[in-house]
Amino acid sequence: MSDTKREVIIQACMAAAATITTANGYSTDIGLNTFRAIPKIDPSRLPACVIYPQPETAERVGGGDYLCTMPLRAEAVALTGTINPSILAEQMLGDMRQAFLGTLITPLIEEIHYASGGTNDYTHKDTVAVTASFTIKYFSKINDPYF
């Protein structure tokens, strides 16, 4: 069986996150290691970006469709090295916003927007983590999530 529309969109988000490298013109390399819903990352796998699909809501619209609204949270973690953690955090947030809003291309997505992001935790000695939340809207048939 093929993937649901939601699954295809999640896979596109994973692919967008994987583009976040300095070789692709970004400020950081958080896309070098991308994971899906992995709450703990081995420090040897940093920098990294983790995608967390969240529960969606659906609104019945005309023509036998749902307009689904799927929140998606991305979390980036990187070693600070000699970079000020606040500066690195802003670079990671900017990179995630650019990747998801500028390069996430799939005809299945009706709308995507940035909802929130950043960090307020600078307590870790060697790492900084940043979250970015996005809202993705797409149509799905009422009786068939594959179309």
mmCIF file of N, CA and C in Angstrom:
data_model
loop_
_atom_site.group_PDB
_atom_site.id
_atom_site.type_symbol
_atom_site.label_atom_id
_atom_site.label_comp_id
_atom_site.label_asym_id
_atom_site.label_seq_id
_atom_site.Cartn_x
_atom_site.Cartn_y
_atom_site.Cartn_z
ATOM 1 N N MET A 1 0.837 -1.165 0.000
ATOM 2 C CA MET A 1 0.000 0.000 0.000
ATOM 3 C C MET A 1 0.893 1.243 0.000
ATOM 4 N N SER A 2 0.450 2.272 -0.645
ATOM 5 C CA SER A 2 1.229 3.507 -0.714
ATOM 6 C C SER A 2 1.114 4.277 0.607
ATOM 7 N N ASP A 3 1.904 5.331 0.727
ATOM 8 C CA ASP A 3 1.893 6.157 1.927
ATOM 9 C C ASP A 3 0.706 7.115 1.914
ATOM 10 N N THR A 4 0.227 7.459 3.104
ATOM 11 C CA THR A 4 -0.832 8.466 3.205
ATOM 12 C C THR A 4 -0.268 9.824 2.795
ATOM 13 N N LYS A 5 -1.160 10.750 2.508
ATOM 14 C CA LYS A 5 -0.709 12.111 2.193
ATOM 15 C C LYS A 5 0.107 12.677 3.348
ATOM 16 N N ARG A 6 -0.340 12.447 4.565
ATOM 17 C CA ARG A 6 0.376 12.938 5.743
ATOM 18 C C ARG A 6 1.795 12.369 5.778
ATOM 19 N N GLU A 7 1.924 11.083 5.528
ATOM 20 C CA GLU A 7 3.252 10.455 5.534
ATOM 21 C C GLU A 7 4.146 11.049 4.447
ATOM 22 N N VAL A 8 3.606 11.276 3.280
ATOM 23 C CA VAL A 8 4.397 11.874 2.192
ATOM 24 C C VAL A 8 4.871 13.273 2.592
ATOM 25 N N ILE A 9 4.014 14.036 3.260
ATOM 26 C CA ILE A 9 4.385 15.375 3.714
ATOM 27 C C ILE A 9 5.480 15.288 4.778
ATOM 28 N N ILE A 10 5.357 14.361 5.705
ATOM 29 C CA ILE A 10 6.395 14.184 6.731
ATOM 30 C C ILE A 10 7.727 13.824 6.084
ATOM 31 N N GLN A 11 7.692 12.942 5.099
ATOM 32 C CA GLN A 11 8.925 12.583 4.397
ATOM 33 C C GLN A 11 9.529 13.792 3.688
ATOM 34 N N ALA A 12 8.687 14.667 3.129
ATOM 35 C CA ALA A 12 9.181 15.888 2.491
ATOM 36 C C ALA A 12 9.823 16.810 3.528
ATOM 37 N N CYS A 13 9.260 16.848 4.726
ATOM 38 C CA CYS A 13 9.856 17.647 5.805
ATOM 39 C C CYS A 13 11.218 17.092 6.194
ATOM 40 N N MET A 14 11.343 15.786 6.254
ATOM 41 C CA MET A 14 12.635 15.160 6.553
ATOM 42 C C MET A 14 13.655 15.534 5.475
ATOM 43 N N ALA A 15 13.232 15.491 4.227
ATOM 44 C CA ALA A 15 14.134 15.836 3.120
ATOM 45 C C ALA A 15 14.541 17.303 3.190
ATOM 46 N N ALA A 16 13.603 18.188 3.542
ATOM 47 C CA ALA A 16 13.931 19.616 3.668
ATOM 48 C C ALA A 16 14.938 19.827 4.789
ATOM 49 N N ALA A 17 14.748 19.143 5.907
ATOM 50 C CA ALA A 17 15.689 19.274 7.029
ATOM 51 C C ALA A 17 17.089 18.811 6.628
ATOM 52 N N ALA A 18 17.160 17.776 5.821
ATOM 53 C CA ALA A 18 18.464 17.227 5.407
ATOM 54 C C ALA A 18 19.246 18.186 4.510
ATOM 55 N N THR A 19 18.576 19.190 3.960
ATOM 56 C CA THR A 19 19.290 20.157 3.106
ATOM 57 C C THR A 19 20.037 21.203 3.914
ATOM 58 N N ILE A 20 19.809 21.259 5.224
ATOM 59 C CA ILE A 20 20.405 22.321 6.040
ATOM 60 C C ILE A 20 21.875 22.008 6.316
ATOM 61 N N THR A 21 22.713 22.409 5.383
ATOM 62 C CA THR A 21 24.159 22.266 5.523
ATOM 63 C C THR A 21 24.835 23.519 4.987
ATOM 64 N N THR A 22 26.015 23.771 5.455
ATOM 65 C CA THR A 22 26.755 24.928 4.947
ATOM 66 C C THR A 22 27.079 24.755 3.473
ATOM 67 N N ALA A 23 27.215 23.525 3.016
ATOM 68 C CA ALA A 23 27.470 23.273 1.592
ATOM 69 C C ALA A 23 26.295 23.733 0.730
ATOM 70 N N ASN A 24 25.097 23.791 1.322
ATOM 71 C CA ASN A 24 23.905 24.257 0.607
ATOM 72 C C ASN A 24 23.603 25.723 0.881
ATOM 73 N N GLY A 25 24.523 26.430 1.522
ATOM 74 C CA GLY A 25 24.353 27.854 1.744
ATOM 75 C C GLY A 25 23.743 28.244 3.078
ATOM 76 N N TYR A 26 23.513 27.293 3.953
ATOM 77 C CA TYR A 26 22.977 27.602 5.272
ATOM 78 C C TYR A 26 24.107 27.993 6.222
ATOM 79 N N SER A 27 23.745 28.508 7.372
ATOM 80 C CA SER A 27 24.734 28.933 8.365
ATOM 81 C C SER A 27 25.253 27.780 9.209
ATOM 82 N N THR A 28 24.479 26.696 9.292
ATOM 83 C CA THR A 28 24.845 25.564 10.147
ATOM 84 C C THR A 28 24.764 24.257 9.357
ATOM 85 N N ASP A 29 25.199 23.188 10.010
ATOM 86 C CA ASP A 29 25.151 21.850 9.416
ATOM 87 C C ASP A 29 24.174 20.935 10.149
ATOM 88 N N ILE A 30 23.098 21.491 10.678
ATOM 89 C CA ILE A 30 22.173 20.679 11.465
ATOM 90 C C ILE A 30 21.469 19.610 10.638
ATOM 91 N N GLY A 31 21.501 19.718 9.323
ATOM 92 C CA GLY A 31 20.862 18.718 8.475
ATOM 93 C C GLY A 31 21.735 17.515 8.185
ATOM 94 N N LEU A 32 22.977 17.522 8.666
ATOM 95 C CA LEU A 32 23.859 16.377 8.406
ATOM 96 C C LEU A 32 23.306 15.088 8.990
ATOM 97 N N ASN A 33 22.615 15.195 10.104
ATOM 98 C CA ASN A 33 21.976 14.040 10.733
ATOM 99 C C ASN A 33 20.521 14.417 10.995
ATOM 100 N N THR A 34 19.607 13.777 10.288
ATOM 101 C CA THR A 34 18.185 14.052 10.493
ATOM 102 C C THR A 34 17.510 12.795 11.014
ATOM 103 N N PHE A 35 16.640 13.009 11.970
ATOM 104 C CA PHE A 35 15.941 11.903 12.612
ATOM 105 C C PHE A 35 14.466 12.233 12.711
ATOM 106 N N ARG A 36 13.699 11.194 12.958
ATOM 107 C CA ARG A 36 12.251 11.360 13.096
ATOM 108 C C ARG A 36 11.824 10.861 14.463
ATOM 109 N N ALA A 37 11.336 11.781 15.279
ATOM 110 C CA ALA A 37 10.761 11.466 16.588
ATOM 111 C C ALA A 37 11.703 10.655 17.475
ATOM 112 N N ILE A 38 12.962 11.045 17.496
ATOM 113 C CA ILE A 38 13.957 10.418 18.364
ATOM 114 C C ILE A 38 14.270 11.416 19.481
ATOM 115 N N PRO A 39 13.827 11.162 20.718
ATOM 116 C CA PRO A 39 13.998 12.168 21.762
ATOM 117 C C PRO A 39 15.427 12.330 22.278
ATOM 118 N N LYS A 40 16.251 11.317 22.160
ATOM 119 C CA LYS A 40 17.630 11.418 22.630
ATOM 120 C C LYS A 40 18.573 11.101 21.479
ATOM 121 N N ILE A 41 19.522 12.005 21.279
ATOM 122 C CA ILE A 41 20.486 11.834 20.197
ATOM 123 C C ILE A 41 21.857 11.595 20.812
ATOM 124 N N ASP A 42 22.538 10.594 20.319
ATOM 125 C CA ASP A 42 23.903 10.337 20.757
ATOM 126 C C ASP A 42 24.750 11.557 20.414
ATOM 127 N N PRO A 43 25.530 12.077 21.350
ATOM 128 C CA PRO A 43 26.361 13.255 21.076
ATOM 129 C C PRO A 43 27.286 13.094 19.870
ATOM 130 N N SER A 44 27.646 11.876 19.534
ATOM 131 C CA SER A 44 28.509 11.663 18.366
ATOM 132 C C SER A 44 27.763 11.922 17.058
ATOM 133 N N ARG A 45 26.428 12.067 17.126
ATOM 134 C CA ARG A 45 25.608 12.302 15.928
ATOM 135 C C ARG A 45 25.229 13.764 15.754
ATOM 136 N N LEU A 46 25.894 14.647 16.496
ATOM 137 C CA LEU A 46 25.611 16.081 16.382
ATOM 138 C C LEU A 46 26.525 16.725 15.362
ATOM 139 N N PRO A 47 26.044 17.754 14.673
ATOM 140 C CA PRO A 47 24.753 18.406 14.797
ATOM 141 C C PRO A 47 23.643 17.548 14.197
ATOM 142 N N ALA A 48 22.415 17.846 14.610
ATOM 143 C CA ALA A 48 21.289 17.042 14.146
ATOM 144 C C ALA A 48 20.007 17.863 14.143
ATOM 145 N N CYS A 49 19.055 17.374 13.370
ATOM 146 C CA CYS A 49 17.712 17.958 13.324
ATOM 147 C C CYS A 49 16.711 16.812 13.450
ATOM 148 N N VAL A 50 15.772 16.956 14.366
ATOM 149 C CA VAL A 50 14.763 15.927 14.614
ATOM 150 C C VAL A 50 13.389 16.498 14.282
ATOM 151 N N ILE A 51 12.618 15.728 13.549
ATOM 152 C CA ILE A 51 11.271 16.122 13.139
ATOM 153 C C ILE A 51 10.253 15.366 13.991
ATOM 154 N N TYR A 52 9.332 16.109 14.582
ATOM 155 C CA TYR A 52 8.272 15.543 15.410
ATOM 156 C C TYR A 52 6.909 15.908 14.828
ATOM 157 N N PRO A 53 6.282 15.021 14.049
ATOM 158 C CA PRO A 53 4.917 15.290 13.602
ATOM 159 C C PRO A 53 3.990 15.302 14.825
ATOM 160 N N GLN A 54 3.056 16.221 14.855
ATOM 161 C CA GLN A 54 2.150 16.379 15.990
ATOM 162 C C GLN A 54 0.730 15.993 15.573
ATOM 163 N N PRO A 55 -0.166 15.782 16.543
ATOM 164 C CA PRO A 55 -1.550 15.440 16.198
ATOM 165 C C PRO A 55 -2.215 16.545 15.381
ATOM 166 N N GLU A 56 -2.923 16.130 14.357
ATOM 167 C CA GLU A 56 -3.569 17.093 13.477
ATOM 168 C C GLU A 56 -5.039 17.245 13.822
ATOM 169 N N THR A 57 -5.614 18.309 13.291
ATOM 170 C CA THR A 57 -7.057 18.508 13.356
ATOM 171 C C THR A 57 -7.574 18.483 11.928
ATOM 172 N N ALA A 58 -8.864 18.234 11.789
ATOM 173 C CA ALA A 58 -9.470 18.185 10.454
ATOM 174 C C ALA A 58 -10.787 18.931 10.456
ATOM 175 N N GLU A 59 -10.989 19.670 9.383
ATOM 176 C CA GLU A 59 -12.230 20.414 9.189
ATOM 177 C C GLU A 59 -12.869 19.909 7.900
ATOM 178 N N ARG A 60 -14.107 19.495 8.005
ATOM 179 C CA ARG A 60 -14.821 19.013 6.820
ATOM 180 C C ARG A 60 -15.120 20.187 5.898
ATOM 181 N N VAL A 61 -14.726 20.044 4.645
ATOM 182 C CA VAL A 61 -14.978 21.086 3.652
ATOM 183 C C VAL A 61 -15.750 20.458 2.497
ATOM 184 N N GLY A 62 -16.256 21.273 1.596
ATOM 185 C CA GLY A 62 -17.059 20.785 0.486
ATOM 186 C C GLY A 62 -16.320 19.793 -0.393
ATOM 187 N N GLY A 63 -17.087 19.009 -1.115
ATOM 188 C CA GLY A 63 -16.519 18.068 -2.066
ATOM 189 C C GLY A 63 -15.989 16.779 -1.456
ATOM 190 N N GLY A 64 -16.386 16.471 -0.246
ATOM 191 C CA GLY A 64 -15.949 15.225 0.375
ATOM 192 C C GLY A 64 -14.516 15.248 0.878
ATOM 193 N N ASP A 65 -14.015 16.427 1.257
ATOM 194 C CA ASP A 65 -12.638 16.561 1.712
ATOM 195 C C ASP A 65 -12.570 17.048 3.154
ATOM 196 N N TYR A 66 -11.438 16.761 3.758
ATOM 197 C CA TYR A 66 -11.032 17.383 5.014
ATOM 198 C C TYR A 66 -9.921 18.367 4.690
ATOM 199 N N LEU A 67 -9.909 19.481 5.390
ATOM 200 C CA LEU A 67 -8.747 20.344 5.414
ATOM 201 C C LEU A 67 -8.035 20.001 6.707
ATOM 202 N N CYS A 68 -6.915 19.317 6.592
ATOM 203 C CA CYS A 68 -6.158 18.861 7.749
ATOM 204 C C CYS A 68 -5.107 19.902 8.117
ATOM 205 N N THR A 69 -4.975 20.145 9.406
ATOM 206 C CA THR A 69 -3.972 21.065 9.926
ATOM 207 C C THR A 69 -3.036 20.269 10.820
ATOM 208 N N MET A 70 -1.802 20.113 10.364
ATOM 209 C CA MET A 70 -0.823 19.299 11.069
ATOM 210 C C MET A 70 0.290 20.186 11.637
ATOM 211 N N PRO A 71 0.364 20.307 12.953
ATOM 212 C CA PRO A 71 1.513 20.974 13.532
ATOM 213 C C PRO A 71 2.739 20.059 13.403
ATOM 214 N N LEU A 72 3.870 20.669 13.193
ATOM 215 C CA LEU A 72 5.109 19.912 13.089
ATOM 216 C C LEU A 72 6.174 20.669 13.874
ATOM 217 N N ARG A 73 6.884 19.955 14.726
ATOM 218 C CA ARG A 73 7.947 20.572 15.510
ATOM 219 C C ARG A 73 9.283 20.026 15.017
ATOM 220 N N ALA A 74 10.213 20.916 14.799
ATOM 221 C CA ALA A 74 11.580 20.534 14.440
ATOM 222 C C ALA A 74 12.487 20.980 15.573
ATOM 223 N N GLU A 75 13.413 20.122 15.931
ATOM 224 C CA GLU A 75 14.372 20.472 16.979
ATOM 225 C C GLU A 75 15.776 20.268 16.441
ATOM 226 N N ALA A 76 16.599 21.280 16.586
ATOM 227 C CA ALA A 76 17.992 21.196 16.156
ATOM 228 C C ALA A 76 18.876 21.226 17.392
ATOM 229 N N VAL A 77 19.915 20.402 17.369
ATOM 230 C CA VAL A 77 20.880 20.350 18.464
ATOM 231 C C VAL A 77 22.268 20.386 17.850
ATOM 232 N N ALA A 78 23.132 21.213 18.436
ATOM 233 C CA ALA A 78 24.497 21.328 17.918
ATOM 234 C C ALA A 78 25.469 21.589 19.061
ATOM 235 N N LEU A 79 26.709 21.216 18.822
ATOM 236 C CA LEU A 79 27.783 21.543 19.754
ATOM 237 C C LEU A 79 28.117 23.016 19.591
ATOM 238 N N THR A 80 28.318 23.708 20.685
ATOM 239 C CA THR A 80 28.583 25.137 20.601
ATOM 240 C C THR A 80 30.018 25.444 20.193
ATOM 241 N N GLY A 81 30.955 24.611 20.589
ATOM 242 C CA GLY A 81 32.351 24.888 20.250
ATOM 243 C C GLY A 81 32.742 26.261 20.750
ATOM 244 N N THR A 82 33.271 27.092 19.881
ATOM 245 C CA THR A 82 33.705 28.439 20.272
ATOM 246 C C THR A 82 32.663 29.507 19.953
ATOM 247 N N ILE A 83 31.507 29.087 19.424
ATOM 248 C CA ILE A 83 30.450 30.036 19.047
ATOM 249 C C ILE A 83 29.576 30.330 20.268
ATOM 250 N N ASN A 84 29.219 31.579 20.452
ATOM 251 C CA ASN A 84 28.300 31.951 21.509
ATOM 252 C C ASN A 84 26.993 31.179 21.302
ATOM 253 N N PRO A 85 26.455 30.503 22.353
ATOM 254 C CA PRO A 85 25.247 29.691 22.186
ATOM 255 C C PRO A 85 24.053 30.473 21.645
ATOM 256 N N SER A 86 23.919 31.728 22.016
ATOM 257 C CA SER A 86 22.799 32.529 21.524
ATOM 258 C C SER A 86 22.915 32.785 20.030
ATOM 259 N N ILE A 87 24.104 33.071 19.563
ATOM 260 C CA ILE A 87 24.322 33.294 18.130
ATOM 261 C C ILE A 87 24.049 32.018 17.355
ATOM 262 N N LEU A 88 24.573 30.900 17.841
ATOM 263 C CA LEU A 88 24.344 29.614 17.175
ATOM 264 C C LEU A 88 22.855 29.272 17.155
ATOM 265 N N ALA A 89 22.161 29.536 18.261
ATOM 266 C CA ALA A 89 20.724 29.249 18.329
ATOM 267 C C ALA A 89 19.959 30.046 17.271
ATOM 268 N N GLU A 90 20.318 31.307 17.107
ATOM 269 C CA GLU A 90 19.636 32.130 16.101
ATOM 270 C C GLU A 90 19.938 31.642 14.688
ATOM 271 N N GLN A 91 21.147 31.176 14.449
ATOM 272 C CA GLN A 91 21.496 30.631 13.134
ATOM 273 C C GLN A 91 20.696 29.358 12.856
ATOM 274 N N MET A 92 20.585 28.485 13.845
ATOM 275 C CA MET A 92 19.841 27.236 13.659
ATOM 276 C C MET A 92 18.365 27.518 13.407
ATOM 277 N N LEU A 93 17.788 28.460 14.173
ATOM 278 C CA LEU A 93 16.384 28.805 13.973
ATOM 279 C C LEU A 93 16.165 29.381 12.574
ATOM 280 N N GLY A 94 17.040 30.283 12.172
ATOM 281 C CA GLY A 94 16.926 30.859 10.829
ATOM 282 C C GLY A 94 17.043 29.797 9.747
ATOM 283 N N ASP A 95 17.963 28.863 9.934
ATOM 284 C CA ASP A 95 18.137 27.787 8.953
ATOM 285 C C ASP A 95 16.885 26.916 8.852
ATOM 286 N N MET A 96 16.287 26.578 9.990
ATOM 287 C CA MET A 96 15.077 25.752 9.949
ATOM 288 C C MET A 96 13.929 26.505 9.280
ATOM 289 N N ARG A 97 13.781 27.778 9.605
ATOM 290 C CA ARG A 97 12.719 28.555 8.967
ATOM 291 C C ARG A 97 12.926 28.617 7.455
ATOM 292 N N GLN A 98 14.159 28.852 7.031
ATOM 293 C CA GLN A 98 14.442 28.932 5.598
ATOM 294 C C GLN A 98 14.170 27.590 4.911
ATOM 295 N N ALA A 99 14.608 26.506 5.528
ATOM 296 C CA ALA A 99 14.431 25.188 4.907
ATOM 297 C C ALA A 99 12.961 24.808 4.782
ATOM 298 N N PHE A 100 12.180 25.056 5.823
ATOM 299 C CA PHE A 100 10.782 24.628 5.784
ATOM 300 C C PHE A 100 9.878 25.589 5.015
ATOM 301 N N LEU A 101 10.200 26.850 5.054
ATOM 302 C CA LEU A 101 9.349 27.814 4.356
ATOM 303 C C LEU A 101 9.842 28.124 2.950
ATOM 304 N N GLY A 102 11.124 27.899 2.698
ATOM 305 C CA GLY A 102 11.685 28.253 1.401
ATOM 306 C C GLY A 102 11.961 27.093 0.473
ATOM 307 N N THR A 103 12.181 25.899 1.031
ATOM 308 C CA THR A 103 12.555 24.777 0.161
ATOM 309 C C THR A 103 11.625 23.579 0.258
ATOM 310 N N LEU A 104 10.702 23.586 1.214
ATOM 311 C CA LEU A 104 9.776 22.462 1.342
ATOM 312 C C LEU A 104 8.748 22.566 0.231
ATOM 313 N N ILE A 105 8.950 21.763 -0.787
ATOM 314 C CA ILE A 105 8.095 21.848 -1.975
ATOM 315 C C ILE A 105 7.421 20.500 -2.203
ATOM 316 N N THR A 106 6.129 20.498 -2.127
ATOM 317 C CA THR A 106 5.329 19.342 -2.502
ATOM 318 C C THR A 106 3.942 19.865 -2.876
ATOM 319 N N PRO A 107 3.369 19.346 -3.941
ATOM 320 C CA PRO A 107 2.034 19.827 -4.335
ATOM 321 C C PRO A 107 0.947 19.438 -3.330
ATOM 322 N N LEU A 108 1.270 18.604 -2.360
ATOM 323 C CA LEU A 108 0.265 18.179 -1.390
ATOM 324 C C LEU A 108 -0.005 19.244 -0.333
ATOM 325 N N ILE A 109 0.952 20.129 -0.091
ATOM 326 C CA ILE A 109 0.800 21.141 0.948
ATOM 327 C C ILE A 109 0.062 22.351 0.398
ATOM 328 N N GLU A 110 -1.036 22.686 1.041
ATOM 329 C CA GLU A 110 -1.801 23.868 0.665
ATOM 330 C C GLU A 110 -1.190 25.123 1.270
ATOM 331 N N GLU A 111 -0.715 24.994 2.499
ATOM 332 C CA GLU A 111 -0.170 26.146 3.211
ATOM 333 C C GLU A 111 0.777 25.658 4.294
ATOM 334 N N ILE A 112 1.855 26.386 4.508
ATOM 335 C CA ILE A 112 2.744 26.131 5.629
ATOM 336 C C ILE A 112 3.154 27.473 6.198
ATOM 337 N N HIS A 113 3.130 27.556 7.521
ATOM 338 C CA HIS A 113 3.617 28.782 8.129
ATOM 339 C C HIS A 113 4.352 28.484 9.428
ATOM 340 N N TYR A 114 5.228 29.402 9.764
ATOM 341 C CA TYR A 114 6.013 29.346 10.983
ATOM 342 C C TYR A 114 5.123 29.767 12.140
ATOM 343 N N ALA A 115 5.104 28.977 13.215
ATOM 344 C CA ALA A 115 4.241 29.282 14.350
ATOM 345 C C ALA A 115 5.014 29.818 15.553
ATOM 346 N N SER A 116 6.191 29.238 15.833
ATOM 347 C CA SER A 116 6.979 29.692 16.971
ATOM 348 C C SER A 116 8.353 29.030 16.919
ATOM 349 N N GLY A 117 9.257 29.554 17.727
ATOM 350 C CA GLY A 117 10.566 28.923 17.775
ATOM 351 C C GLY A 117 11.560 29.671 18.627
ATOM 352 N N GLY A 118 12.688 29.011 18.848
ATOM 353 C CA GLY A 118 13.773 29.600 19.611
ATOM 354 C C GLY A 118 14.188 28.702 20.755
ATOM 355 N N THR A 119 14.935 29.289 21.673
ATOM 356 C CA THR A 119 15.357 28.576 22.871
ATOM 357 C C THR A 119 15.429 29.559 24.017
ATOM 358 N N ASN A 120 15.241 29.049 25.204
ATOM 359 C CA ASN A 120 15.483 29.850 26.392
ATOM 360 C C ASN A 120 16.333 29.067 27.384
ATOM 361 N N ASP A 121 16.979 28.020 26.892
ATOM 362 C CA ASP A 121 17.803 27.166 27.740
ATOM 363 C C ASP A 121 19.249 27.199 27.261
ATOM 364 N N TYR A 122 20.055 27.913 27.987
ATOM 365 C CA TYR A 122 21.478 27.991 27.677
ATOM 366 C C TYR A 122 22.305 27.337 28.788
ATOM 367 N N THR A 123 21.686 26.399 29.513
ATOM 368 C CA THR A 123 22.338 25.811 30.677
ATOM 369 C C THR A 123 23.281 24.667 30.349
ATOM 370 N N HIS A 124 23.167 24.100 29.157
ATOM 371 C CA HIS A 124 24.041 22.981 28.798
ATOM 372 C C HIS A 124 25.413 23.526 28.424
ATOM 373 N N LYS A 125 26.415 22.883 28.915
ATOM 374 C CA LYS A 125 27.780 23.402 28.749
ATOM 375 C C LYS A 125 28.258 23.384 27.305
ATOM 376 N N ASP A 126 28.001 22.307 26.586
ATOM 377 C CA ASP A 126 28.605 22.130 25.268
ATOM 378 C C ASP A 126 27.630 22.143 24.097
ATOM 379 N N THR A 127 26.328 22.179 24.366
ATOM 380 C CA THR A 127 25.354 22.099 23.282
ATOM 381 C C THR A 127 24.285 23.177 23.433
ATOM 382 N N VAL A 128 23.595 23.419 22.338
ATOM 383 C CA VAL A 128 22.412 24.279 22.361
ATOM 384 C C VAL A 128 21.349 23.589 21.511
ATOM 385 N N ALA A 129 20.108 23.684 21.980
ATOM 386 C CA ALA A 129 18.977 23.096 21.252
ATOM 387 C C ALA A 129 17.960 24.187 20.956
ATOM 388 N N VAL A 130 17.381 24.105 19.767
ATOM 389 C CA VAL A 130 16.410 25.096 19.314
ATOM 390 C C VAL A 130 15.215 24.352 18.731
ATOM 391 N N THR A 131 14.025 24.834 19.035
ATOM 392 C CA THR A 131 12.836 24.260 18.413
ATOM 393 C C THR A 131 12.204 25.283 17.481
ATOM 394 N N ALA A 132 11.559 24.765 16.466
ATOM 395 C CA ALA A 132 10.778 25.587 15.543
ATOM 396 C C ALA A 132 9.488 24.829 15.265
ATOM 397 N N SER A 133 8.370 25.517 15.407
ATOM 398 C CA SER A 133 7.070 24.893 15.161
ATOM 399 C C SER A 133 6.457 25.485 13.899
ATOM 400 N N PHE A 134 5.889 24.592 13.103
ATOM 401 C CA PHE A 134 5.264 24.973 11.843
ATOM 402 C C PHE A 134 3.850 24.402 11.799
ATOM 403 N N THR A 135 2.996 25.042 11.051
ATOM 404 C CA THR A 135 1.646 24.539 10.831
ATOM 405 C C THR A 135 1.499 24.263 9.344
ATOM 406 N N ILE A 136 1.132 23.026 9.044
ATOM 407 C CA ILE A 136 1.002 22.579 7.654
ATOM 408 C C ILE A 136 -0.468 22.221 7.397
ATOM 409 N N LYS A 137 -1.006 22.764 6.305
ATOM 410 C CA LYS A 137 -2.391 22.454 5.933
ATOM 411 C C LYS A 137 -2.393 21.702 4.601
ATOM 412 N N TYR A 138 -3.235 20.665 4.554
ATOM 413 C CA TYR A 138 -3.371 19.885 3.327
ATOM 414 C C TYR A 138 -4.773 19.288 3.264
ATOM 415 N N PHE A 139 -5.201 18.950 2.062
ATOM 416 C CA PHE A 139 -6.518 18.335 1.867
ATOM 417 C C PHE A 139 -6.385 16.824 1.829
ATOM 418 N N SER A 140 -7.398 16.163 2.368
ATOM 419 C CA SER A 140 -7.467 14.708 2.344
ATOM 420 C C SER A 140 -8.919 14.306 2.135
ATOM 421 N N LYS A 141 -9.124 13.255 1.386
ATOM 422 C CA LYS A 141 -10.483 12.746 1.192
ATOM 423 C C LYS A 141 -11.022 12.229 2.520
ATOM 424 N N ILE A 142 -12.289 12.441 2.765
ATOM 425 C CA ILE A 142 -12.889 12.046 4.029
ATOM 426 C C ILE A 142 -12.723 10.557 4.306
ATOM 427 N N ASN A 143 -12.926 9.747 3.290
ATOM 428 C CA ASN A 143 -12.858 8.299 3.501
ATOM 429 C C ASN A 143 -11.573 7.663 2.984
ATOM 430 N N ASP A 144 -10.586 8.475 2.615
ATOM 431 C CA ASP A 144 -9.364 7.897 2.072
ATOM 432 C C ASP A 144 -8.163 8.795 2.323
ATOM 433 N N PRO A 145 -7.385 8.533 3.380
ATOM 434 C CA PRO A 145 -6.243 9.379 3.709
ATOM 435 C C PRO A 145 -5.093 9.266 2.696
ATOM 436 N N TYR A 146 -5.241 8.379 1.729
ATOM 437 C CA TYR A 146 -4.191 8.222 0.716
ATOM 438 C C TYR A 146 -4.395 9.180 -0.455
ATOM 439 N N PHE A 147 -5.574 9.841 -0.520
ATOM 440 C CA PHE A 147 -5.869 10.781 -1.588
ATOM 441 C C PHE A 147 -6.311 12.113 -1.055
#
